[in-house]
mmCIF file of C-alpha atoms in Angstrom:
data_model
loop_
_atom_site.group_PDB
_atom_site.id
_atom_site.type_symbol
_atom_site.label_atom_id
_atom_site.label_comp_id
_atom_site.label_asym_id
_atom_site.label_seq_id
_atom_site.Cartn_x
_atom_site.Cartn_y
_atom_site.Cartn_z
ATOM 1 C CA UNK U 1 -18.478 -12.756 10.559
ATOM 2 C CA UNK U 2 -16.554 -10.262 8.829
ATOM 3 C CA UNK U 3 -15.462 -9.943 5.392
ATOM 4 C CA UNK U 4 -12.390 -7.892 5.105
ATOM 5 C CA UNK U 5 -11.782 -6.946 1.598
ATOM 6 C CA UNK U 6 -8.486 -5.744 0.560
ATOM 7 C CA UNK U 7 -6.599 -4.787 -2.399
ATOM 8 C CA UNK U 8 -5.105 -1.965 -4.028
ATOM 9 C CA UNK U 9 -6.419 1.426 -4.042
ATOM 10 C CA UNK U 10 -8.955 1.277 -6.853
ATOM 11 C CA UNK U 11 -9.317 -2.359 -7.513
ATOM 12 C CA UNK U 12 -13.335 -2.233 -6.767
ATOM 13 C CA UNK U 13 -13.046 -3.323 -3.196
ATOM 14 C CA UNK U 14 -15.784 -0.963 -2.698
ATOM 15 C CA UNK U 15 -17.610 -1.814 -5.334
ATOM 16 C CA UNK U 16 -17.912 -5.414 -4.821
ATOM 17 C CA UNK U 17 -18.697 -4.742 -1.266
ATOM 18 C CA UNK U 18 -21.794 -3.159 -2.251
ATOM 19 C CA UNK U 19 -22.587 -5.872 -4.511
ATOM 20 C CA UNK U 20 -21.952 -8.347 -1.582
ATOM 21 C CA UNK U 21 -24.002 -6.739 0.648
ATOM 22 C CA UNK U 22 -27.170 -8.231 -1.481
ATOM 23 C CA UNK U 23 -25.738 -11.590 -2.194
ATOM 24 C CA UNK U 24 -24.724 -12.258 1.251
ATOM 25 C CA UNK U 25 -27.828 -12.840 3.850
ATOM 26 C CA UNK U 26 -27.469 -10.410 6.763
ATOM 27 C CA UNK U 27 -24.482 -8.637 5.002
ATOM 28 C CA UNK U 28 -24.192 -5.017 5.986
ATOM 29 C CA UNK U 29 -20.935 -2.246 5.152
ATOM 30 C CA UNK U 30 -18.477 -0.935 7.204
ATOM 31 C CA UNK U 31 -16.118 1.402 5.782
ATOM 32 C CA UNK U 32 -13.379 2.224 7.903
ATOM 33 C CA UNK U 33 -12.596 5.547 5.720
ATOM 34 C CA UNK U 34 -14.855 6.812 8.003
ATOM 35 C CA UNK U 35 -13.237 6.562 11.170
ATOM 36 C CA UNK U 36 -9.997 8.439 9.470
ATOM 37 C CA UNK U 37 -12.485 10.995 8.312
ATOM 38 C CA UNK U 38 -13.792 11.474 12.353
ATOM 39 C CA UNK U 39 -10.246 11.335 13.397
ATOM 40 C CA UNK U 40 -8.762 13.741 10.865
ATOM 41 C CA UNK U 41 -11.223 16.088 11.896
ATOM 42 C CA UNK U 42 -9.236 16.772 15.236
ATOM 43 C CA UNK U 43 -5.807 15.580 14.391
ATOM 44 C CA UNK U 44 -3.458 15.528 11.726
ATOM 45 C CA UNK U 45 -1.713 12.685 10.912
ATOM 46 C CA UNK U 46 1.915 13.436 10.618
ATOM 47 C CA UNK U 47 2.571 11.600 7.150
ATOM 48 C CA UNK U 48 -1.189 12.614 6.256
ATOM 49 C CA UNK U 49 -2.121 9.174 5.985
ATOM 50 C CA UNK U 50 -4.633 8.164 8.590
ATOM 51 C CA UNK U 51 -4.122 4.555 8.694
ATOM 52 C CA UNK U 52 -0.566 6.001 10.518
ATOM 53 C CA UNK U 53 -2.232 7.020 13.258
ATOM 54 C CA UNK U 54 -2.266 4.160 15.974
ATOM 55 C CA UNK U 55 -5.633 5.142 16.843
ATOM 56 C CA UNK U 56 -7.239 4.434 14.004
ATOM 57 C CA UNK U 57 -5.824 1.265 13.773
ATOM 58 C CA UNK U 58 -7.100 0.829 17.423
ATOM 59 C CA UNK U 59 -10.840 2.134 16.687
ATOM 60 C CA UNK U 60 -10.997 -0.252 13.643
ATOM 61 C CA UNK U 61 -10.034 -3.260 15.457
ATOM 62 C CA UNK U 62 -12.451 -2.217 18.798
ATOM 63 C CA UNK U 63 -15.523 -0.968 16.121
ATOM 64 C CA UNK U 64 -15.172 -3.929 13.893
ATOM 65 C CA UNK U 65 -15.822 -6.514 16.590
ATOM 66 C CA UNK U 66 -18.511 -4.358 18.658
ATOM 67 C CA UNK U 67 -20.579 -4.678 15.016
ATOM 68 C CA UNK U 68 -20.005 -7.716 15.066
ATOM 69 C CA UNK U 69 -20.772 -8.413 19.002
ATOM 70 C CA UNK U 70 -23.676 -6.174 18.916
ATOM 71 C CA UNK U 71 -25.069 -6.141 15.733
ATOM 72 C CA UNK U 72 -24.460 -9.667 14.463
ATOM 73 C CA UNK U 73 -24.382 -11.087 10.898
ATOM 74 C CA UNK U 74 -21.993 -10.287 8.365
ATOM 75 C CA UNK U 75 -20.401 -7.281 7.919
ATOM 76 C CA UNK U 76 -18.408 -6.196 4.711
ATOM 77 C CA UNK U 77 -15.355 -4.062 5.487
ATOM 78 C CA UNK U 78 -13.573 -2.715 2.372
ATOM 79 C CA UNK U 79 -10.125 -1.330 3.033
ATOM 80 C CA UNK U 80 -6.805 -1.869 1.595
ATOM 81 C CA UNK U 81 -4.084 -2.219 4.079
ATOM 82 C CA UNK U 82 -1.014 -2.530 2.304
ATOM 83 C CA UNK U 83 1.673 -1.960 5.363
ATOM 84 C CA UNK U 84 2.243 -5.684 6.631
ATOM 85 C CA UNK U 85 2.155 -4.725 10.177
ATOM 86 C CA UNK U 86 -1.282 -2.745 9.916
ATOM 87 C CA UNK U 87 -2.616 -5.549 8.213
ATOM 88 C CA UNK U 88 -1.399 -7.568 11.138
ATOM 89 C CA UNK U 89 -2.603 -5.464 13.901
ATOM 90 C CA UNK U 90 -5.947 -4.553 12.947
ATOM 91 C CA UNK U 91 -6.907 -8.691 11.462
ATOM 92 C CA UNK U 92 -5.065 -10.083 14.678
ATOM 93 C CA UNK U 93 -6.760 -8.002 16.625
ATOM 94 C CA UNK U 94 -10.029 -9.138 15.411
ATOM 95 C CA UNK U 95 -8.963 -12.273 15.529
ATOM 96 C CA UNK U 96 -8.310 -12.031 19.073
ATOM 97 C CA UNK U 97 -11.462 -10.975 19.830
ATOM 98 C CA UNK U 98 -12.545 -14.217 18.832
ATOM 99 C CA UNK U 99 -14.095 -12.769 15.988
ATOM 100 C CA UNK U 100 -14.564 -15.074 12.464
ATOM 101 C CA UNK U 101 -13.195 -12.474 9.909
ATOM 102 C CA UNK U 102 -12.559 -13.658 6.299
ATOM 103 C CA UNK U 103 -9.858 -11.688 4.567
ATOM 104 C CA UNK U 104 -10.145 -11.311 0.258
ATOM 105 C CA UNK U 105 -7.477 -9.488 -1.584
ATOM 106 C CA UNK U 106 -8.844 -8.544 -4.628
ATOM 107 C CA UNK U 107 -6.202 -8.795 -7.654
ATOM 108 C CA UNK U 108 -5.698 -7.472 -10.704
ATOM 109 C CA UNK U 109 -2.093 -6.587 -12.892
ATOM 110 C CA UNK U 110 -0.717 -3.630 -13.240
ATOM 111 C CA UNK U 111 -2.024 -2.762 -16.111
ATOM 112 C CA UNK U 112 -5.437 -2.894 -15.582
ATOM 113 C CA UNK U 113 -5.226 -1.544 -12.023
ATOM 114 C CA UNK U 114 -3.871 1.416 -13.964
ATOM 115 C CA UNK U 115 -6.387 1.163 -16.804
ATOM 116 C CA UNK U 116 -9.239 1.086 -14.092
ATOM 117 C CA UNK U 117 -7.953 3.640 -11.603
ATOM 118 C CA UNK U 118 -7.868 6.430 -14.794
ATOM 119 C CA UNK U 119 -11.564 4.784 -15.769
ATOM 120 C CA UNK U 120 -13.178 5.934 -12.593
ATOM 121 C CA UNK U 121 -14.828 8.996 -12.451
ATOM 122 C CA UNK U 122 -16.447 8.730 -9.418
ATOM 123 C CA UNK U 123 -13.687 9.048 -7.465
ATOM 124 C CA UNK U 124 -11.484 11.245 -10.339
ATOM 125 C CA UNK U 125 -9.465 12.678 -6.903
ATOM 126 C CA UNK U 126 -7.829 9.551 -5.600
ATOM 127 C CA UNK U 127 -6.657 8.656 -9.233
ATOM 128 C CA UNK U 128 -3.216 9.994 -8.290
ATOM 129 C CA UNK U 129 -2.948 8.669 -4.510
ATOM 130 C CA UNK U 130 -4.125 5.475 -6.077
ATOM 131 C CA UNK U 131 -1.424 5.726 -8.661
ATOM 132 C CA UNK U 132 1.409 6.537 -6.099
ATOM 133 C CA UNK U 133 0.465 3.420 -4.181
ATOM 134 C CA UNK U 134 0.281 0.884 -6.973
ATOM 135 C CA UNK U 135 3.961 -0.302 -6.995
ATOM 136 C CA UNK U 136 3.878 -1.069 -2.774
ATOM 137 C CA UNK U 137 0.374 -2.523 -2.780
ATOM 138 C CA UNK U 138 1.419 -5.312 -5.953
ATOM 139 C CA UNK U 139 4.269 -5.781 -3.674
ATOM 140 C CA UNK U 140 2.353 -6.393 -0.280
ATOM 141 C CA UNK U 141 -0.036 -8.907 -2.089
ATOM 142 C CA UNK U 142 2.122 -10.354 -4.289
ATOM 143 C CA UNK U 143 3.553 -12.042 -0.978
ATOM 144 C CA UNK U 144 0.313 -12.383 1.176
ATOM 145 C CA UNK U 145 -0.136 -16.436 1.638
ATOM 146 C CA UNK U 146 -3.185 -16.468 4.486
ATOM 147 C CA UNK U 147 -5.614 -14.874 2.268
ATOM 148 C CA UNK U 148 -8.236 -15.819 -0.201
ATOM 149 C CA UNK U 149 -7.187 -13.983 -3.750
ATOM 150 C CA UNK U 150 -9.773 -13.450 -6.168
ATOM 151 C CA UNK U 151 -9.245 -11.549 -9.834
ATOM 152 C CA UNK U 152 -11.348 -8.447 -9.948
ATOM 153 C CA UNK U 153 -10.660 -8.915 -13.889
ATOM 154 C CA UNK U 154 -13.885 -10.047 -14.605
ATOM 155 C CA UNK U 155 -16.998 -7.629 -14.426
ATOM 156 C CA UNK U 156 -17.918 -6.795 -10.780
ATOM 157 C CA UNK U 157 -21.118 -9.225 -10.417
ATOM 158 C CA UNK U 158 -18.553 -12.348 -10.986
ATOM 159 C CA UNK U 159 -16.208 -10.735 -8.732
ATOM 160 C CA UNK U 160 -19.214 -10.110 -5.904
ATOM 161 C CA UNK U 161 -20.405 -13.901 -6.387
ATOM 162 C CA UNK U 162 -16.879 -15.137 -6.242
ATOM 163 C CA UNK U 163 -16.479 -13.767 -2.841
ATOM 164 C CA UNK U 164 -19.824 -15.086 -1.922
ATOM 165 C CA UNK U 165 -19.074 -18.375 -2.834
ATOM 166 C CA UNK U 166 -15.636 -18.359 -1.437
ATOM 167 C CA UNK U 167 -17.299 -17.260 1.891
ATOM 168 C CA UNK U 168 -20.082 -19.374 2.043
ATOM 169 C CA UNK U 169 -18.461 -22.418 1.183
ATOM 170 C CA UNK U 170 -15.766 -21.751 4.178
ATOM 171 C CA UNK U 171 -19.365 -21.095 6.211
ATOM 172 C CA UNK U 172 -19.694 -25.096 5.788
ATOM 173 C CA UNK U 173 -17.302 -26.050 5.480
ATOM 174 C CA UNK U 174 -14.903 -24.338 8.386
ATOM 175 C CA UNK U 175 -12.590 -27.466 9.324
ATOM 176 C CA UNK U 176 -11.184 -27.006 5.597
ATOM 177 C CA UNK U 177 -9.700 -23.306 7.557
ATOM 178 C CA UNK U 178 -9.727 -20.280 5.508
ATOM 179 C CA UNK U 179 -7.134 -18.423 3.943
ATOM 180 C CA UNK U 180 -4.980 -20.224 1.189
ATOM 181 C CA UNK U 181 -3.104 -18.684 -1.943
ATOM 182 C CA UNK U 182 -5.453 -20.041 -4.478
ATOM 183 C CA UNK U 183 -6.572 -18.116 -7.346
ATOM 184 C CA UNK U 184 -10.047 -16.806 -8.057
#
């Protein structure tokens, strides 16, 4: 299974996939920063945004369900993908792998995505990219309806164990489908 974690830049996706890699049994992380790392190193993306590059989006979709072919159990995959037809690409392509994958936006208002992007310190050099992207990525998940949204208000252990619940109760439950607009 895969739990795709998505929100804003600087929400605590990464975070709370770190925290979710102990509460979930089995749960490893893939970040798919690094394949735009790998791929930057030999070409440039023309609007210097990796996710841009069809490649990547191709590599994520093809690496995502190998781990999960090969290396069963659950991986984590933080990564915000706020352009609707990315987001599209890379979960229907996973999808059509026949490949479970579980997708969590992680939500907070502006205000305290601000607040907390100017808090971090450990990564102080995405505060403005962050910033520039806060106004489209409110926007893309203001209107997502097939994804579970959880408030990353609370401190990031309730966030972690709200995901964990949300994704082991769909585990048992997997009739009820997943996805659904419904709040934290």
């Amino acid at each position: 299974m895969i739990v795709w974690l998505n929100g804003a830049f600087g929400v605590g996706k990464t975070t709370t996939a770190r925290l979710l890699t102990g509460a979930l049994p089995d749960a490893r992380l893939f970040d798919p920063e690094f394949l735009g790392s790998m791929l930057t190193a030999f070409v440039t993306p023309p609007t210097g945004d990796f996710q841009d590059l069809p490649l990547w989006r191709h590599l994520v979709v093809q690496t995502v369900t190998g781990l999960d072919r090969h290396h069963g159990g659950v991986w984590i995959v933080p990564m915000s993908l706020l352009d609707p037809a990315y987001r599209a690409e890379i979960l229907g392509g996973i999808r059509a792998a026949d490949v479970d994958v579980r997708e969590v936006v992680l939500t907070l208002p502006e205000d305290r995505l601000r607040e907390r992007i100017d808090a971090d310190q450990v990564e102080a050099g995405a505060r403005g990219w962050r910033h520039d992207h806060v106004e489209r990525a409110l926007a893309t998940f203001a209107s997502v309806t097939d994804a579970r949204l959880i408030d990353a208000s609370a401190p990031p252990e309730q966030v972690a164990d709200a995901v964990a619940a949300h994704v082991r109760a769909e585990t048992r439950c997997p009739a009820s489908g997943h996805g659904g607009r419904q709040p934290g």
